Coordinates of C-alpha atoms in Angstrom, one line a residue:
Chain M
G281 CA 0.0 0.0 0.0
A282 CA 0.9 3.6 -0.2
V283 CA 3.4 5.2 2.3
V284 CA 2.6 8.6 3.9
S285 CA 5.2 9.9 6.0
Q286 CA 4.4 12.7 8.5
H287 CA 6.8 14.9 10.3
P288 CA 7.6 15.7 13.1
S289 CA 6.2 12.7 15.0
W290 CA 6.2 14.9 18.1
V291 CA 6.9 18.7 18.8
I292 CA 6.7 20.9 21.9
C293 CA 6.1 24.6 21.2
K294 CA 5.6 27.7 23.2
S295 CA 2.3 29.2 23.4
G296 CA 2.0 31.9 20.5
T297 CA 4.3 30.2 18.2
S298 CA 3.5 28.5 15.1
V299 CA 4.1 24.8 14.2
K300 CA 4.3 23.2 10.7
I301 CA 3.4 19.6 10.1
E302 CA 4.4 18.0 6.9
C303 CA 2.9 15.1 5.2
R304 CA 4.4 13.4 2.1
S305 CA 3.2 10.8 -0.1
L306 CA 6.0 8.7 -1.2
D307 CA 4.7 6.4 -3.7
F308 CA 1.1 7.6 -4.2
Q309 CA -0.3 10.8 -6.1
A310 CA -2.1 12.4 -3.1
T311 CA -4.8 14.4 -5.1
T312 CA -6.7 14.7 -2.0
M313 CA -5.4 15.1 1.7
F314 CA -7.4 14.6 4.8
W315 CA -6.2 16.3 8.1
Y316 CA -7.5 14.9 11.3
R317 CA -7.3 15.8 15.1
Q318 CA -7.4 13.0 17.7
F319 CA -7.8 13.7 21.4
P320 CA -6.8 11.0 23.9
K321 CA -9.2 8.1 23.7
Q322 CA -11.4 9.7 21.2
S323 CA -12.1 9.1 17.6
L324 CA -10.8 10.9 14.7
M325 CA -12.1 14.4 14.0
L326 CA -11.9 15.6 10.3
M327 CA -10.5 19.1 10.3
A328 CA -10.2 19.8 6.7
T329 CA -10.0 18.1 3.2
S330 CA -7.3 19.6 0.8
N331 CA -7.2 19.1 -2.9
E332 CA -3.8 19.6 -4.8
G333 CA -3.7 23.2 -6.2
S334 CA -6.8 24.6 -4.6
K335 CA -8.0 25.8 -1.2
A336 CA -8.7 23.5 1.6
T337 CA -12.3 22.9 2.7
Y338 CA -12.7 23.1 6.3
E339 CA -15.1 21.4 8.7
Q340 CA -17.5 23.3 10.7
G341 CA -15.9 24.8 13.8
V342 CA -12.4 24.6 12.5
E343 CA -10.7 28.1 12.1
K344 CA -9.1 28.1 8.8
D345 CA -6.8 31.2 9.7
K346 CA -5.6 29.2 12.7
F347 CA -5.0 26.0 10.9
L348 CA -3.3 26.8 7.6
I349 CA -3.1 24.1 4.9
N350 CA -1.2 24.0 1.9
H351 CA -1.3 21.3 -0.7
A352 CA 0.9 22.6 -3.5
S353 CA 1.9 19.4 -5.1
L354 CA 0.8 16.0 -5.4
T355 CA 3.4 14.5 -2.9
L356 CA 3.2 17.2 -0.2
S357 CA 0.7 18.8 2.1
T358 CA 1.4 20.8 5.1
L359 CA -0.8 22.0 8.1
T360 CA 0.5 25.0 10.2
V361 CA -1.0 25.6 13.6
T362 CA -0.5 29.3 13.9
S363 CA -0.3 31.2 17.2
A364 CA -0.5 27.8 18.9
H365 CA -2.3 27.6 22.6
P366 CA -2.5 24.7 25.1
E367 CA -6.0 23.9 23.9
D368 CA -4.3 23.0 20.6
S369 CA -2.3 20.1 22.0
S370 CA -3.4 17.2 20.4
F371 CA -2.5 14.3 17.8
Y372 CA -2.8 15.5 14.3
I373 CA -2.9 12.9 11.6
C374 CA -2.9 13.3 7.8
S375 CA -4.4 10.8 5.4
T376 CA -5.0 10.4 1.7
S377 CA -7.0 7.9 -0.6
E378 CA -8.2 7.7 -4.1
G379 CA -11.7 8.1 -2.8
G380 CA -14.1 7.6 0.0
D381 CA -14.7 4.0 -0.6
T382 CA -11.1 3.0 -0.9
E383 CA -8.3 2.3 1.5
A384 CA -7.2 5.5 3.3
F385 CA -3.2 5.7 4.0
F386 CA -2.3 7.5 7.3
G387 CA 0.7 9.2 8.4
Q388 CA 2.2 8.3 11.5
G389 CA 0.6 11.1 13.4
T390 CA 2.3 14.2 15.0
R391 CA 1.8 14.8 18.9
L392 CA 1.7 18.5 19.5
T393 CA 2.3 19.8 22.9
V394 CA 1.9 23.6 23.5
V395 CA 3.4 24.8 26.8
Chain U
G286 CA -25.9 13.1 7.7
E287 CA -24.3 9.7 8.3
N288 CA -23.8 8.8 11.8
V289 CA -21.7 5.5 12.9
E290 CA -22.2 4.1 16.4
Q291 CA -19.6 1.7 17.7
H292 CA -19.7 -0.6 20.8
P293 CA -18.3 -1.3 23.1
S294 CA -15.7 1.4 23.9
T295 CA -13.6 -1.1 25.7
L296 CA -13.3 -4.8 25.4
S297 CA -11.1 -7.0 27.4
V298 CA -10.8 -10.7 26.3
Q299 CA -8.5 -13.6 27.4
E300 CA -5.7 -14.6 25.0
G301 CA -7.0 -17.1 22.6
D302 CA -10.6 -16.2 22.9
S303 CA -12.8 -14.3 20.2
A304 CA -13.4 -10.5 20.2
V305 CA -16.4 -9.0 18.4
I306 CA -17.0 -5.2 17.8
K307 CA -20.3 -3.9 16.4
C308 CA -21.1 -0.8 14.4
T309 CA -24.2 0.6 13.2
Y310 CA -24.8 3.3 10.7
S311 CA -27.5 5.6 9.8
D312 CA -27.6 6.3 6.1
S313 CA -28.9 3.3 3.9
A314 CA -26.9 4.6 1.0
S315 CA -23.7 3.8 2.6
N316 CA -21.8 1.1 0.8
Y317 CA -18.2 0.9 2.0
F318 CA -17.3 -0.3 5.5
P319 CA -13.8 -0.4 6.6
W320 CA -12.2 -1.4 10.0
Y321 CA -8.9 0.2 11.0
K322 CA -6.5 -0.7 13.8
Q323 CA -4.7 2.1 15.6
E324 CA -1.7 1.2 17.8
L325 CA -0.7 3.8 20.5
G326 CA 1.1 6.8 19.0
K327 CA 0.4 5.8 15.4
G328 CA -1.8 6.3 12.6
P329 CA -4.6 4.0 11.7
Q330 CA -4.2 1.1 9.3
L331 CA -6.9 -0.8 7.3
I332 CA -7.3 -4.3 8.5
I333 CA -10.2 -5.4 6.5
D334 CA -13.2 -3.7 4.6
I335 CA -16.6 -4.8 3.0
R336 CA -18.7 -3.6 0.5
S337 CA -22.7 -3.5 0.5
N338 CA -22.7 -6.3 -2.1
V339 CA -21.1 -8.8 0.1
G340 CA -22.4 -10.1 3.4
E341 CA -19.3 -11.4 5.0
K342 CA -15.5 -11.3 4.3
K343 CA -12.8 -13.1 5.9
D344 CA -8.9 -12.7 6.2
Q345 CA -7.2 -15.3 8.2
R346 CA -8.3 -14.7 12.1
I347 CA -10.2 -11.5 11.1
A348 CA -13.7 -11.5 9.6
V349 CA -16.2 -8.7 9.0
T350 CA -20.1 -9.3 8.6
L351 CA -22.5 -6.8 7.3
N352 CA -26.3 -6.7 7.6
K353 CA -27.8 -4.1 5.3
T354 CA -31.3 -4.6 6.5
A355 CA -30.5 -3.8 10.1
K356 CA -27.6 -1.3 9.0
H357 CA -24.9 -3.0 11.1
F358 CA -21.5 -4.4 10.6
S359 CA -19.2 -6.3 13.0
L360 CA -15.5 -7.1 13.3
H361 CA -14.7 -10.6 14.5
I362 CA -11.2 -11.6 15.6
T363 CA -10.6 -15.2 16.8
E364 CA -7.8 -16.6 18.5
T365 CA -6.6 -13.5 19.8
Q366 CA -3.1 -12.7 20.4
P367 CA -1.5 -9.9 22.6
E368 CA -0.4 -7.9 19.3
D369 CA -4.2 -7.6 18.7
S370 CA -4.3 -5.2 21.5
A371 CA -5.2 -1.6 20.1
V372 CA -7.8 0.7 19.2
Y373 CA -10.1 -0.4 16.5
F374 CA -12.4 2.1 14.6
C375 CA -15.1 1.1 12.0
A376 CA -16.0 3.6 9.4
A377 CA -18.7 4.1 6.8
S378 CA -18.9 6.0 3.3
I379 CA -21.6 6.8 0.8
G380 CA -19.2 6.5 -1.9
S381 CA -16.0 7.7 -3.9
N382 CA -16.9 11.4 -3.6
Y383 CA -17.8 11.2 0.0
Q384 CA -15.6 11.2 3.4
L385 CA -15.4 8.4 5.7
I386 CA -17.6 8.7 8.8
W387 CA -16.0 7.3 11.9
G388 CA -17.0 5.3 14.8
A389 CA -15.8 6.4 18.2
G390 CA -13.3 3.6 18.6
T391 CA -13.0 0.4 20.9
K392 CA -10.0 -0.3 22.8
L393 CA -9.4 -4.0 22.8
I394 CA -7.2 -5.5 25.4
I395 CA -6.0 -9.0 25.3
K396 CA -5.2 -10.5 28.6
P397 CA -2.4 -13.1 28.9

């Protein structure tokens, strides 16, 4: 199956700073990338869907100016958490697939801790 | 919109016994039902999936059953092993142009 490489696997940042998370599709043309957020012992919450070369579509309640998504190529999508606050601490995971009815390939996830 | 409910939230079974996790969905148009396994600190991985034109699918110790009339599907793991301990998520999708809707997850604990 496709390999999705997500970096960093964990990051600690100070409140007010920005953090960029990268997701690279190593052997798959990731036309669509999904960004999820997962709190401890909870399910995956879809934050946004990004299509290569166009603006991301954000889920209700997700601030697009706070969670900046760039999907400039078929192999790279980034999520930048701007002006991070402790409540942004979470596990962020990217995923790509050929469609909603095919296997989704996930990155390893990024544990973000804002202090 | 689609809603997926998953039970139980935690399941503890003795090594070697079987484990069953159940999910129900609300949208009768759903036609794709995958199961993912997530180990601690990692992203989920697909373990088995089933489409609406099939009632059951098996892959070694793992099987999934689908009851379209009742709108529920189940994951069955037989002869459980310690490495089966993880969180399992079910999901449902209406089709290619629609996103996956996720269940809440089940933490499976295999007791030695």
